[in-house]
PDB file of C-alpha atoms in Angstrom:
ATOM      1  CA  MET A   1     135.142  22.682  60.501  1.00  0.00           C
ATOM      2  CA  HIS A   2     137.526  21.508  63.201  1.00  0.00           C
ATOM      3  CA  ARG A   3     136.522  18.271  64.903  1.00  0.00           C
ATOM      4  CA  TRP A   4     138.066  17.768  68.319  1.00  0.00           C
ATOM      5  CA  SER A   5     137.608  15.055  70.937  1.00  0.00           C
ATOM      6  CA  ASP A   6     139.938  16.461  73.586  1.00  0.00           C
ATOM      7  CA  LEU A   7     141.014  19.899  74.771  1.00  0.00           C
ATOM      8  CA  ALA A   8     144.558  18.935  73.791  1.00  0.00           C
ATOM      9  CA  ASP A   9     143.367  19.070  70.162  1.00  0.00           C
ATOM     10  CA  VAL A  10     142.426  22.755  70.430  1.00  0.00           C
ATOM     11  CA  PRO A  11     145.186  25.031  69.058  1.00  0.00           C
ATOM     12  CA  ALA A  12     146.725  27.334  71.648  1.00  0.00           C
ATOM     13  CA  ASP A  13     145.803  30.419  69.616  1.00  0.00           C
ATOM     14  CA  PHE A  14     142.201  29.402  68.908  1.00  0.00           C
ATOM     15  CA  GLY A  15     139.640  31.936  70.048  1.00  0.00           C
ATOM     16  CA  PRO A  16     137.968  34.001  71.233  1.00  0.00           C
ATOM     17  CA  THR A  17     134.842  31.906  70.821  1.00  0.00           C
ATOM     18  CA  VAL A  18     131.088  31.846  71.047  1.00  0.00           C
ATOM     19  CA  VAL A  19     130.215  28.463  72.576  1.00  0.00           C
ATOM     20  CA  THR A  20     127.014  26.490  72.932  1.00  0.00           C
ATOM     21  CA  LEU A  21     126.355  23.212  74.753  1.00  0.00           C
ATOM     22  CA  GLY A  22     123.998  20.382  73.886  1.00  0.00           C
ATOM     23  CA  ASN A  23     123.452  16.842  72.699  1.00  0.00           C
ATOM     24  CA  PHE A  24     122.063  17.985  69.331  1.00  0.00           C
ATOM     25  CA  ASP A  25     120.585  14.553  68.608  1.00  0.00           C
ATOM     26  CA  GLY A  26     119.190  14.672  65.091  1.00  0.00           C
ATOM     27  CA  VAL A  27     120.346  18.279  64.547  1.00  0.00           C
ATOM     28  CA  HIS A  28     116.727  19.156  63.786  1.00  0.00           C
ATOM     29  CA  ARG A  29     115.440  22.469  62.420  1.00  0.00           C
ATOM     30  CA  GLY A  30     115.442  24.110  65.836  1.00  0.00           C
ATOM     31  CA  HIS A  31     119.085  23.172  66.422  1.00  0.00           C
ATOM     32  CA  ALA A  32     120.087  24.246  62.924  1.00  0.00           C
ATOM     33  CA  SER A  33     118.354  27.628  63.204  1.00  0.00           C
ATOM     34  CA  VAL A  34     120.097  28.482  66.462  1.00  0.00           C
ATOM     35  CA  LEU A  35     123.502  27.274  65.279  1.00  0.00           C
ATOM     36  CA  ARG A  36     123.358  29.127  61.960  1.00  0.00           C
ATOM     37  CA  ARG A  37     122.479  32.357  63.738  1.00  0.00           C
ATOM     38  CA  MET A  38     125.179  31.775  66.335  1.00  0.00           C
ATOM     39  CA  ALA A  39     127.814  31.157  63.660  1.00  0.00           C
ATOM     40  CA  ALA A  40     126.855  34.363  61.827  1.00  0.00           C
ATOM     41  CA  ASP A  41     126.891  36.426  65.042  1.00  0.00           C
ATOM     42  CA  ALA A  42     130.261  34.988  66.038  1.00  0.00           C
ATOM     43  CA  ARG A  43     131.848  35.971  62.741  1.00  0.00           C
ATOM     44  CA  ALA A  44     130.371  39.454  62.969  1.00  0.00           C
ATOM     45  CA  GLN A  45     132.181  40.012  66.275  1.00  0.00           C
ATOM     46  CA  GLY A  46     135.437  38.363  65.188  1.00  0.00           C
ATOM     47  CA  SER A  47     134.932  35.154  67.177  1.00  0.00           C
ATOM     48  CA  SER A  48     134.750  31.477  66.247  1.00  0.00           C
ATOM     49  CA  ALA A  49     131.542  29.470  66.762  1.00  0.00           C
ATOM     50  CA  VAL A  50     131.974  26.226  68.685  1.00  0.00           C
ATOM     51  CA  ALA A  51     129.515  23.552  69.813  1.00  0.00           C
ATOM     52  CA  VAL A  52     130.391  21.338  72.764  1.00  0.00           C
ATOM     53  CA  THR A  53     128.608  17.996  72.685  1.00  0.00           C
ATOM     54  CA  PHE A  54     129.015  14.503  74.099  1.00  0.00           C
ATOM     55  CA  THR A  55     129.346  10.839  73.204  1.00  0.00           C
ATOM     56  CA  PRO A  56     127.687   8.662  74.243  1.00  0.00           C
ATOM     57  CA  HIS A  57     124.479  10.521  75.116  1.00  0.00           C
ATOM     58  CA  PRO A  58     124.597  11.263  78.888  1.00  0.00           C
ATOM     59  CA  LEU A  59     121.380   9.308  79.482  1.00  0.00           C
ATOM     60  CA  GLN A  60     123.055   6.218  78.024  1.00  0.00           C
ATOM     61  CA  VAL A  61     125.575   6.511  80.861  1.00  0.00           C
ATOM     62  CA  HIS A  62     123.279   7.468  83.736  1.00  0.00           C
ATOM     63  CA  ARG A  63     120.112   5.564  82.817  1.00  0.00           C
ATOM     64  CA  PRO A  64     121.006   3.100  80.046  1.00  0.00           C
ATOM     65  CA  HIS A  65     117.730   1.184  80.305  1.00  0.00           C
ATOM     66  CA  ASP A  66     115.662   4.376  79.965  1.00  0.00           C
ATOM     67  CA  ALA A  67     117.809   6.220  77.439  1.00  0.00           C
ATOM     68  CA  PRO A  68     115.967   7.194  74.234  1.00  0.00           C
ATOM     69  CA  PRO A  69     117.121   5.728  70.917  1.00  0.00           C
ATOM     70  CA  LEU A  70     119.513   8.068  69.143  1.00  0.00           C
ATOM     71  CA  ILE A  71     118.212   9.703  65.998  1.00  0.00           C
ATOM     72  CA  THR A  72     121.697  10.025  64.484  1.00  0.00           C
ATOM     73  CA  GLY A  73     125.102   8.489  65.050  1.00  0.00           C
ATOM     74  CA  ASP A  74     128.188  10.584  65.702  1.00  0.00           C
ATOM     75  CA  GLU A  75     129.367  10.690  62.074  1.00  0.00           C
ATOM     76  CA  ASP A  76     126.093  12.079  60.764  1.00  0.00           C
ATOM     77  CA  ARG A  77     125.706  14.384  63.752  1.00  0.00           C
ATOM     78  CA  LEU A  78     129.110  15.955  63.065  1.00  0.00           C
ATOM     79  CA  ASP A  79     128.369  16.328  59.347  1.00  0.00           C
ATOM     80  CA  LEU A  80     125.047  18.026  60.141  1.00  0.00           C
ATOM     81  CA  LEU A  81     126.665  20.335  62.683  1.00  0.00           C
ATOM     82  CA  GLU A  82     129.285  21.305  60.120  1.00  0.00           C
ATOM     83  CA  ALA A  83     126.533  22.191  57.641  1.00  0.00           C
ATOM     84  CA  THR A  84     125.252  24.903  60.008  1.00  0.00           C
ATOM     85  CA  GLY A  85     128.451  26.921  59.565  1.00  0.00           C
ATOM     86  CA  LEU A  86     130.153  26.173  62.880  1.00  0.00           C
ATOM     87  CA  ASP A  87     133.906  26.651  63.038  1.00  0.00           C
ATOM     88  CA  ALA A  88     134.489  23.733  65.394  1.00  0.00           C
ATOM     89  CA  VAL A  89     132.845  20.959  67.411  1.00  0.00           C
ATOM     90  CA  LEU A  90     134.320  19.580  70.615  1.00  0.00           C
ATOM     91  CA  LEU A  91     132.903  16.051  70.931  1.00  0.00           C
ATOM     92  CA  LEU A  92     133.711  15.020  74.495  1.00  0.00           C
ATOM     93  CA  PRO A  93     133.704  11.397  75.708  1.00  0.00           C
ATOM     94  CA  TYR A  94     131.030  11.214  78.412  1.00  0.00           C
ATOM     95  CA  SER A  95     131.546   8.982  81.431  1.00  0.00           C
ATOM     96  CA  LEU A  96     130.621   8.833  85.100  1.00  0.00           C
ATOM     97  CA  GLU A  97     134.012  10.309  85.915  1.00  0.00           C
ATOM     98  CA  PHE A  98     133.414  13.201  83.534  1.00  0.00           C
ATOM     99  CA  ALA A  99     129.998  13.746  85.116  1.00  0.00           C
ATOM    100  CA  ARG A 100     131.530  14.201  88.585  1.00  0.00           C
ATOM    101  CA  GLN A 101     132.870  17.649  87.676  1.00  0.00           C
ATOM    102  CA  SER A 102     131.248  20.527  89.501  1.00  0.00           C
ATOM    103  CA  PRO A 103     129.591  23.205  87.352  1.00  0.00           C
ATOM    104  CA  GLU A 104     132.520  25.516  88.146  1.00  0.00           C
ATOM    105  CA  GLU A 105     135.101  22.901  87.136  1.00  0.00           C
ATOM    106  CA  PHE A 106     133.366  22.165  83.852  1.00  0.00           C
ATOM    107  CA  VAL A 107     132.976  25.809  82.884  1.00  0.00           C
ATOM    108  CA  ARG A 108     136.495  26.800  83.898  1.00  0.00           C
ATOM    109  CA  THR A 109     138.185  23.796  82.257  1.00  0.00           C
ATOM    110  CA  TYR A 110     136.308  23.611  78.981  1.00  0.00           C
ATOM    111  CA  LEU A 111     134.694  26.964  78.286  1.00  0.00           C
ATOM    112  CA  VAL A 112     137.096  29.437  79.857  1.00  0.00           C
ATOM    113  CA  ASP A 113     140.593  27.909  79.779  1.00  0.00           C
ATOM    114  CA  GLY A 114     140.017  25.466  76.919  1.00  0.00           C
ATOM    115  CA  LEU A 115     137.939  27.453  74.436  1.00  0.00           C
ATOM    116  CA  ARG A 116     138.400  31.060  75.658  1.00  0.00           C
ATOM    117  CA  ALA A 117     134.679  31.712  75.481  1.00  0.00           C
ATOM    118  CA  ARG A 118     133.552  35.294  75.024  1.00  0.00           C
ATOM    119  CA  THR A 119     129.874  34.318  74.889  1.00  0.00           C
ATOM    120  CA  VAL A 120     128.078  31.139  75.980  1.00  0.00           C
ATOM    121  CA  VAL A 121     124.742  30.412  74.282  1.00  0.00           C
ATOM    122  CA  VAL A 122     122.302  28.227  76.263  1.00  0.00           C
ATOM    123  CA  GLY A 123     118.622  27.400  76.562  1.00  0.00           C
ATOM    124  CA  ARG A 124     116.598  28.333  79.623  1.00  0.00           C
ATOM    125  CA  ASP A 125     116.547  24.694  80.707  1.00  0.00           C
ATOM    126  CA  VAL A 126     120.340  24.208  80.561  1.00  0.00           C
ATOM    127  CA  ARG A 127     121.784  21.782  83.110  1.00  0.00           C
ATOM    128  CA  PHE A 128     125.445  20.947  83.601  1.00  0.00           C
ATOM    129  CA  GLY A 129     127.921  19.696  86.182  1.00  0.00           C
ATOM    130  CA  TRP A 130     127.600  17.091  88.928  1.00  0.00           C
ATOM    131  CA  GLN A 131     124.012  15.788  89.231  1.00  0.00           C
ATOM    132  CA  ASN A 132     122.909  18.564  86.861  1.00  0.00           C
ATOM    133  CA  SER A 133     123.375  21.021  89.710  1.00  0.00           C
ATOM    134  CA  GLY A 134     124.295  23.859  87.356  1.00  0.00           C
ATOM    135  CA  ASP A 135     121.447  25.780  85.720  1.00  0.00           C
ATOM    136  CA  LEU A 136     120.939  29.067  83.884  1.00  0.00           C
ATOM    137  CA  ALA A 137     121.451  31.153  87.037  1.00  0.00           C
ATOM    138  CA  THR A 138     124.676  29.234  87.712  1.00  0.00           C
ATOM    139  CA  MET A 139     125.939  29.918  84.194  1.00  0.00           C
ATOM    140  CA  VAL A 140     125.196  33.632  84.516  1.00  0.00           C
ATOM    141  CA  GLN A 141     127.065  33.778  87.834  1.00  0.00           C
ATOM    142  CA  LEU A 142     130.033  31.923  86.359  1.00  0.00           C
ATOM    143  CA  GLY A 143     129.995  34.247  83.366  1.00  0.00           C
ATOM    144  CA  ARG A 144     130.341  37.250  85.636  1.00  0.00           C
ATOM    145  CA  ARG A 145     133.152  35.544  87.526  1.00  0.00           C
ATOM    146  CA  HIS A 146     135.097  34.424  84.459  1.00  0.00           C
ATOM    147  CA  GLY A 147     134.353  37.224  82.036  1.00  0.00           C
ATOM    148  CA  PHE A 148     131.964  35.818  79.463  1.00  0.00           C
ATOM    149  CA  ASP A 149     128.441  36.841  78.488  1.00  0.00           C
ATOM    150  CA  VAL A 150     125.504  34.432  78.559  1.00  0.00           C
ATOM    151  CA  GLU A 151     122.995  34.545  75.723  1.00  0.00           C
ATOM    152  CA  VAL A 152     119.689  32.774  76.332  1.00  0.00           C
ATOM    153  CA  ILE A 153     117.827  31.215  73.430  1.00  0.00           C
ATOM    154  CA  ASP A 154     114.100  30.559  73.607  1.00  0.00           C
ATOM    155  CA  ASP A 155     112.269  27.577  72.162  1.00  0.00           C
ATOM    156  CA  ILE A 156     111.835  27.708  68.397  1.00  0.00           C
ATOM    157  CA  THR A 157     108.479  26.664  66.945  1.00  0.00           C
ATOM    158  CA  PRO A 158     107.470  26.048  63.338  1.00  0.00           C
ATOM    159  CA  ASP A 159     107.216  29.448  61.673  1.00  0.00           C
ATOM    160  CA  ASP A 160     105.004  28.116  58.882  1.00  0.00           C
ATOM    161  CA  GLU A 161     102.179  26.996  61.150  1.00  0.00           C
ATOM    162  CA  ALA A 162      99.986  29.721  62.617  1.00  0.00           C
ATOM    163  CA  GLY A 163      99.643  29.338  66.345  1.00  0.00           C
ATOM    164  CA  ALA A 164     102.074  26.406  66.490  1.00  0.00           C
ATOM    165  CA  ALA A 165     102.282  25.327  70.105  1.00  0.00           C
ATOM    166  CA  ARG A 166     105.021  22.727  69.839  1.00  0.00           C
ATOM    167  CA  ARG A 167     108.712  23.493  69.536  1.00  0.00           C
ATOM    168  CA  TRP A 168     111.090  21.688  67.236  1.00  0.00           C
ATOM    169  CA  SER A 169     112.581  18.897  69.328  1.00  0.00           C
ATOM    170  CA  SER A 170     114.343  15.534  69.231  1.00  0.00           C
ATOM    171  CA  THR A 171     111.413  14.101  71.206  1.00  0.00           C
ATOM    172  CA  TRP A 172     109.040  15.087  68.395  1.00  0.00           C
ATOM    173  CA  VAL A 173     111.259  13.296  65.874  1.00  0.00           C
ATOM    174  CA  ARG A 174     111.386  10.127  67.983  1.00  0.00           C
ATOM    175  CA  GLU A 175     107.621  10.103  68.393  1.00  0.00           C
ATOM    176  CA  ALA A 176     107.135  10.421  64.632  1.00  0.00           C
ATOM    177  CA  LEU A 177     109.617   7.629  63.893  1.00  0.00           C
ATOM    178  CA  ALA A 178     108.085   5.344  66.511  1.00  0.00           C
ATOM    179  CA  ALA A 179     104.787   5.771  64.645  1.00  0.00           C
ATOM    180  CA  GLY A 180     106.436   5.155  61.274  1.00  0.00           C
ATOM    181  CA  ASP A 181     105.688   8.703  60.172  1.00  0.00           C
ATOM    182  CA  VAL A 182     108.988   9.427  58.456  1.00  0.00           C
ATOM    183  CA  GLU A 183     107.391  12.302  56.552  1.00  0.00           C
ATOM    184  CA  GLN A 184     106.601  14.138  59.794  1.00  0.00           C
ATOM    185  CA  ALA A 185     110.077  13.295  61.085  1.00  0.00           C
ATOM    186  CA  ALA A 186     111.520  14.847  57.929  1.00  0.00           C
ATOM    187  CA  ARG A 187     109.508  18.028  58.495  1.00  0.00           C
ATOM    188  CA  VAL A 188     111.030  18.409  61.968  1.00  0.00           C
ATOM    189  CA  LEU A 189     114.526  17.388  60.878  1.00  0.00           C
ATOM    190  CA  GLY A 190     114.505  19.451  57.708  1.00  0.00           C
ATOM    191  CA  ARG A 191     115.626  16.385  55.697  1.00  0.00           C
ATOM    192  CA  PRO A 192     114.769  12.671  55.378  1.00  0.00           C
ATOM    193  CA  HIS A 193     115.640  10.466  58.338  1.00  0.00           C
ATOM    194  CA  ARG A 194     118.847   8.488  57.743  1.00  0.00           C
ATOM    195  CA  LEU A 195     120.103   5.059  58.780  1.00  0.00           C
ATOM    196  CA  ARG A 196     123.794   4.229  58.363  1.00  0.00           C
ATOM    197  CA  GLY A 197     125.445   0.841  58.698  1.00  0.00           C
ATOM    198  CA  LEU A 198     127.413  -2.022  57.210  1.00  0.00           C
ATOM    199  CA  VAL A 199     125.742  -4.445  54.818  1.00  0.00           C
ATOM    200  CA  VAL A 200     125.761  -7.972  56.240  1.00  0.00           C
ATOM    201  CA  HIS A 201     124.600 -11.375  55.046  1.00  0.00           C
ATOM    202  CA  GLY A 202     120.958 -12.281  55.688  1.00  0.00           C
ATOM    203  CA  ASP A 203     118.863 -15.335  54.843  1.00  0.00           C
ATOM    204  CA  ALA A 204     119.116 -14.708  51.057  1.00  0.00           C
ATOM    205  CA  ARG A 205     115.334 -15.114  50.748  1.00  0.00           C
ATOM    206  CA  GLY A 206     115.058 -11.835  48.874  1.00  0.00           C
ATOM    207  CA  ARG A 207     117.566 -12.988  46.285  1.00  0.00           C
ATOM    208  CA  GLU A 208     115.722 -16.310  45.899  1.00  0.00           C
ATOM    209  CA  LEU A 209     112.499 -14.367  45.267  1.00  0.00           C
ATOM    210  CA  GLY A 210     114.123 -12.018  42.743  1.00  0.00           C
ATOM    211  CA  PHE A 211     114.433  -9.073  45.148  1.00  0.00           C
ATOM    212  CA  PRO A 212     117.985  -9.155  46.554  1.00  0.00           C
ATOM    213  CA  THR A 213     118.314  -6.893  49.586  1.00  0.00           C
ATOM    214  CA  ALA A 214     121.097  -5.086  51.398  1.00  0.00           C
ATOM    215  CA  ASN A 215     120.713  -6.031  55.061  1.00  0.00           C
ATOM    216  CA  LEU A 216     121.955  -3.454  57.571  1.00  0.00           C
ATOM    217  CA  ALA A 217     123.927  -4.670  60.575  1.00  0.00           C
ATOM    218  CA  GLN A 218     122.142  -4.698  63.922  1.00  0.00           C
ATOM    219  CA  ASP A 219     124.419  -1.922  65.227  1.00  0.00           C
ATOM    220  CA  ALA A 220     123.550   0.482  62.404  1.00  0.00           C
ATOM    221  CA  ASP A 221     123.326   4.148  63.400  1.00  0.00           C
ATOM    222  CA  GLY A 222     120.019   5.980  63.425  1.00  0.00           C
ATOM    223  CA  MET A 223     116.717   5.266  65.141  1.00  0.00           C
ATOM    224  CA  VAL A 224     114.901   2.464  63.327  1.00  0.00           C
ATOM    225  CA  PRO A 225     111.274   3.509  62.739  1.00  0.00           C
ATOM    226  CA  ALA A 226     108.165   1.377  63.128  1.00  0.00           C
ATOM    227  CA  ASP A 227     107.932  -1.871  61.178  1.00  0.00           C
ATOM    228  CA  GLY A 228     106.708  -1.515  57.639  1.00  0.00           C
ATOM    229  CA  VAL A 229     107.677  -1.021  54.015  1.00  0.00           C
ATOM    230  CA  TYR A 230     109.191   2.333  53.072  1.00  0.00           C
ATOM    231  CA  ALA A 231     110.287   4.194  49.977  1.00  0.00           C
ATOM    232  CA  GLY A 232     113.804   5.517  50.275  1.00  0.00           C
ATOM    233  CA  TRP A 233     117.204   6.129  48.783  1.00  0.00           C
ATOM    234  CA  LEU A 234     120.313   3.988  49.320  1.00  0.00           C
ATOM    235  CA  ARG A 235     123.858   5.219  48.774  1.00  0.00           C
ATOM    236  CA  ARG A 236     127.158   3.460  49.367  1.00  0.00           C
ATOM    237  CA  THR A 237     129.451   5.721  51.384  1.00  0.00           C
ATOM    238  CA  ARG A 238     132.437   3.502  52.175  1.00  0.00           C
ATOM    239  CA  ARG A 239     133.764   0.323  50.596  1.00  0.00           C
ATOM    240  CA  ALA A 240     134.761  -2.777  52.515  1.00  0.00           C
ATOM    241  CA  ASP A 241     138.440  -1.832  52.184  1.00  0.00           C
ATOM    242  CA  GLY A 242     137.779   1.461  53.986  1.00  0.00           C
ATOM    243  CA  THR A 243     137.976   3.749  50.969  1.00  0.00           C
ATOM    244  CA  VAL A 244     135.350   6.442  50.578  1.00  0.00           C
ATOM    245  CA  ALA A 245     132.751   5.781  47.901  1.00  0.00           C
ATOM    246  CA  ASP A 246     131.332   8.655  45.870  1.00  0.00           C
ATOM    247  CA  ASP A 247     128.348   6.695  44.566  1.00  0.00           C
ATOM    248  CA  PRO A 248     125.025   8.134  43.390  1.00  0.00           C
ATOM    249  CA  ARG A 249     121.921   7.495  45.457  1.00  0.00           C
ATOM    250  CA  LEU A 250     119.737   4.648  44.260  1.00  0.00           C
ATOM    251  CA  PRO A 251     115.955   4.206  44.636  1.00  0.00           C
ATOM    252  CA  ALA A 252     115.061   1.503  47.142  1.00  0.00           C
ATOM    253  CA  ALA A 253     112.148  -0.336  48.736  1.00  0.00           C
ATOM    254  CA  VAL A 254     113.007  -0.749  52.407  1.00  0.00           C
ATOM    255  CA  SER A 255     111.499  -3.412  54.634  1.00  0.00           C
ATOM    256  CA  ILE A 256     111.712  -3.074  58.421  1.00  0.00           C
ATOM    257  CA  GLY A 257     110.495  -5.896  60.641  1.00  0.00           C
ATOM    258  CA  THR A 258     110.818  -9.567  61.488  1.00  0.00           C
ATOM    259  CA  ASN A 259     109.614 -11.029  58.178  1.00  0.00           C
ATOM    260  CA  PRO A 260     106.543 -12.710  59.720  1.00  0.00           C
ATOM    261  CA  THR A 261     105.650 -14.648  56.553  1.00  0.00           C
ATOM    262  CA  PHE A 262     108.741 -16.766  57.210  1.00  0.00           C
ATOM    263  CA  ASP A 263     108.333 -16.720  61.024  1.00  0.00           C
ATOM    264  CA  GLY A 264     111.331 -14.477  61.505  1.00  0.00           C
ATOM    265  CA  VAL A 265     112.252 -13.341  65.008  1.00  0.00           C
ATOM    266  CA  GLN A 266     115.046 -10.808  64.492  1.00  0.00           C
ATOM    267  CA  ARG A 267     114.062  -7.276  63.535  1.00  0.00           C
ATOM    268  CA  ARG A 268     115.923  -6.223  60.389  1.00  0.00           C
ATOM    269  CA  VAL A 269     116.331  -3.357  57.967  1.00  0.00           C
ATOM    270  CA  GLU A 270     116.538  -4.618  54.379  1.00  0.00           C
ATOM    271  CA  ALA A 271     116.758  -2.449  51.275  1.00  0.00           C
ATOM    272  CA  TYR A 272     116.030  -3.653  47.738  1.00  0.00           C
ATOM    273  CA  VAL A 273     117.528  -1.332  45.113  1.00  0.00           C
ATOM    274  CA  LEU A 274     114.989  -1.123  42.317  1.00  0.00           C
ATOM    275  CA  ASP A 275     115.827  -3.094  39.168  1.00  0.00           C
ATOM    276  CA  ARG A 276     119.302  -4.059  40.406  1.00  0.00           C
ATOM    277  CA  THR A 277     120.317  -7.673  40.938  1.00  0.00           C
ATOM    278  CA  ASP A 278     124.008  -7.090  40.236  1.00  0.00           C
ATOM    279  CA  LEU A 279     124.992  -5.095  43.333  1.00  0.00           C
ATOM    280  CA  ASP A 280     127.544  -6.555  45.733  1.00  0.00           C
ATOM    281  CA  LEU A 281     127.466  -4.402  48.854  1.00  0.00           C
ATOM    282  CA  TYR A 282     128.565  -6.918  51.478  1.00  0.00           C
ATOM    283  CA  ASP A 283     130.789  -5.304  54.131  1.00  0.00           C
ATOM    284  CA  ASP A 284     130.310  -1.892  52.499  1.00  0.00           C
ATOM    285  CA  GLU A 285     128.861   0.989  54.490  1.00  0.00           C
ATOM    286  CA  VAL A 286     125.626   2.444  53.140  1.00  0.00           C
ATOM    287  CA  VAL A 287     123.174   5.145  54.149  1.00  0.00           C
ATOM    288  CA  VAL A 288     119.430   4.747  53.697  1.00  0.00           C
ATOM    289  CA  ASP A 289     117.256   7.872  53.620  1.00  0.00           C
ATOM    290  CA  LEU A 290     113.599   7.095  54.340  1.00  0.00           C
ATOM    291  CA  VAL A 291     111.074   9.156  52.358  1.00  0.00           C
ATOM    292  CA  ALA A 292     107.653   7.626  53.063  1.00  0.00           C
ATOM    293  CA  ARG A 293     106.008   4.634  54.717  1.00  0.00           C
ATOM    294  CA  LEU A 294     103.907   2.663  52.262  1.00  0.00           C
ATOM    295  CA  ARG A 295     102.273   0.125  54.540  1.00  0.00           C
ATOM    296  CA  PRO A 296     102.700  -1.819  57.790  1.00  0.00           C
ATOM    297  CA  THR A 297     104.415  -5.212  57.919  1.00  0.00           C
ATOM    298  CA  LEU A 298     102.004  -8.020  57.033  1.00  0.00           C
ATOM    299  CA  ARG A 299     101.958 -11.800  57.273  1.00  0.00           C
ATOM    300  CA  PHE A 300     101.054 -13.399  53.941  1.00  0.00           C
ATOM    301  CA  SER A 301      99.442 -16.797  53.565  1.00  0.00           C
ATOM    302  CA  SER A 302     101.680 -17.839  50.660  1.00  0.00           C
ATOM    303  CA  VAL A 303     104.875 -16.890  48.853  1.00  0.00           C
ATOM    304  CA  ASP A 304     102.840 -16.053  45.732  1.00  0.00           C
ATOM    305  CA  GLU A 305     100.736 -13.583  47.726  1.00  0.00           C
ATOM    306  CA  LEU A 306     103.912 -12.052  49.143  1.00  0.00           C
ATOM    307  CA  LEU A 307     105.453 -11.716  45.673  1.00  0.00           C
ATOM    308  CA  GLU A 308     102.336 -10.023  44.334  1.00  0.00           C
ATOM    309  CA  GLN A 309     102.516  -7.479  47.125  1.00  0.00           C
ATOM    310  CA  MET A 310     106.256  -6.945  46.639  1.00  0.00           C
ATOM    311  CA  HIS A 311     105.734  -6.102  42.980  1.00  0.00           C
ATOM    312  CA  ALA A 312     103.004  -3.648  43.998  1.00  0.00           C
ATOM    313  CA  ASP A 313     105.298  -2.137  46.629  1.00  0.00           C
ATOM    314  CA  VAL A 314     108.039  -1.587  44.058  1.00  0.00           C
ATOM    315  CA  GLU A 315     105.697   0.261  41.734  1.00  0.00           C
ATOM    316  CA  ARG A 316     104.483   2.417  44.591  1.00  0.00           C
ATOM    317  CA  VAL A 317     108.100   3.197  45.523  1.00  0.00           C
ATOM    318  CA  ARG A 318     108.703   4.374  41.936  1.00  0.00           C
ATOM    319  CA  GLU A 319     105.780   6.770  42.196  1.00  0.00           C
ATOM    320  CA  VAL A 320     106.809   8.167  45.562  1.00  0.00           C
ATOM    321  CA  LEU A 321     110.472   8.653  44.622  1.00  0.00           C
ATOM    322  CA  ALA A 322     109.610  10.174  41.245  1.00  0.00           C
ATOM    323  CA  ALA A 323     107.789  12.907  43.172  1.00  0.00           C
ATOM    324  CA  ASP A 324     110.670  13.180  45.673  1.00  0.00           C
ATOM    325  CA  GLY A 325     113.134  13.805  42.870  1.00  0.00           C
TER     326      GLY A 325
END
């Protein structure tokens, strides 16, 4: 899949295309279903399938204090988009200046002249251009003017739940994660929720207690779910020197919270790889896939009580991950 961040990256002979627009945060099952179908339809008509998306999320630019936490970072979002069969993704830098384009300017510059769109695929609630002044009717009018068709996609709901009233959505994923329900989040995403970040130094308390942890940096990608202890998988993806790591995934007990037993104040994500005290992951990049929440974060009255619970947590993680495969 081609990955472009500017129209100048698009080859002069690329096209015709079938194009869709969106933020695609999380690339959940609804996104994936639409994109897979779009990619297949594009190939059937001799076109290339392209998604146009943005970084940062537009709400982070317009309403930074109200913007929702992002489910995935750009790297994972692009990998997930590629997995749907798209031929290309145009990841456009989003800014206030970019947002000042009129609907006509945006469509003409990016969809018509830049990507030579034959078909534009949008939802009924599509908004684009200055102050979101462009809508579905605007896109249809611009399609007639510039020679492309507009295909409207309806909301996609779970097909395995009779009478399902809720559509697959990024909002649904965020609600599940905020509640610590990573299993429900996985059902909507179609895969376990992932965190990605560099491993940094912590307080070394885990190592002192016999449970050394990989501490993710505060700027790690992926929405951090509710505090608690989780079963998950950790995999190193890039070494400190920048080289790609092709490591196997490792079973891990993941703690999210402020470590109240030791009066911690900073919220952290810490992963203990089961039965491994020899790992040196500092400054490496890792991904952590969360499978299940075992319990909420608790304050213990003594270190011995904490250790007893940690041993119990580890055994529970073994059971959960053995079933996860």
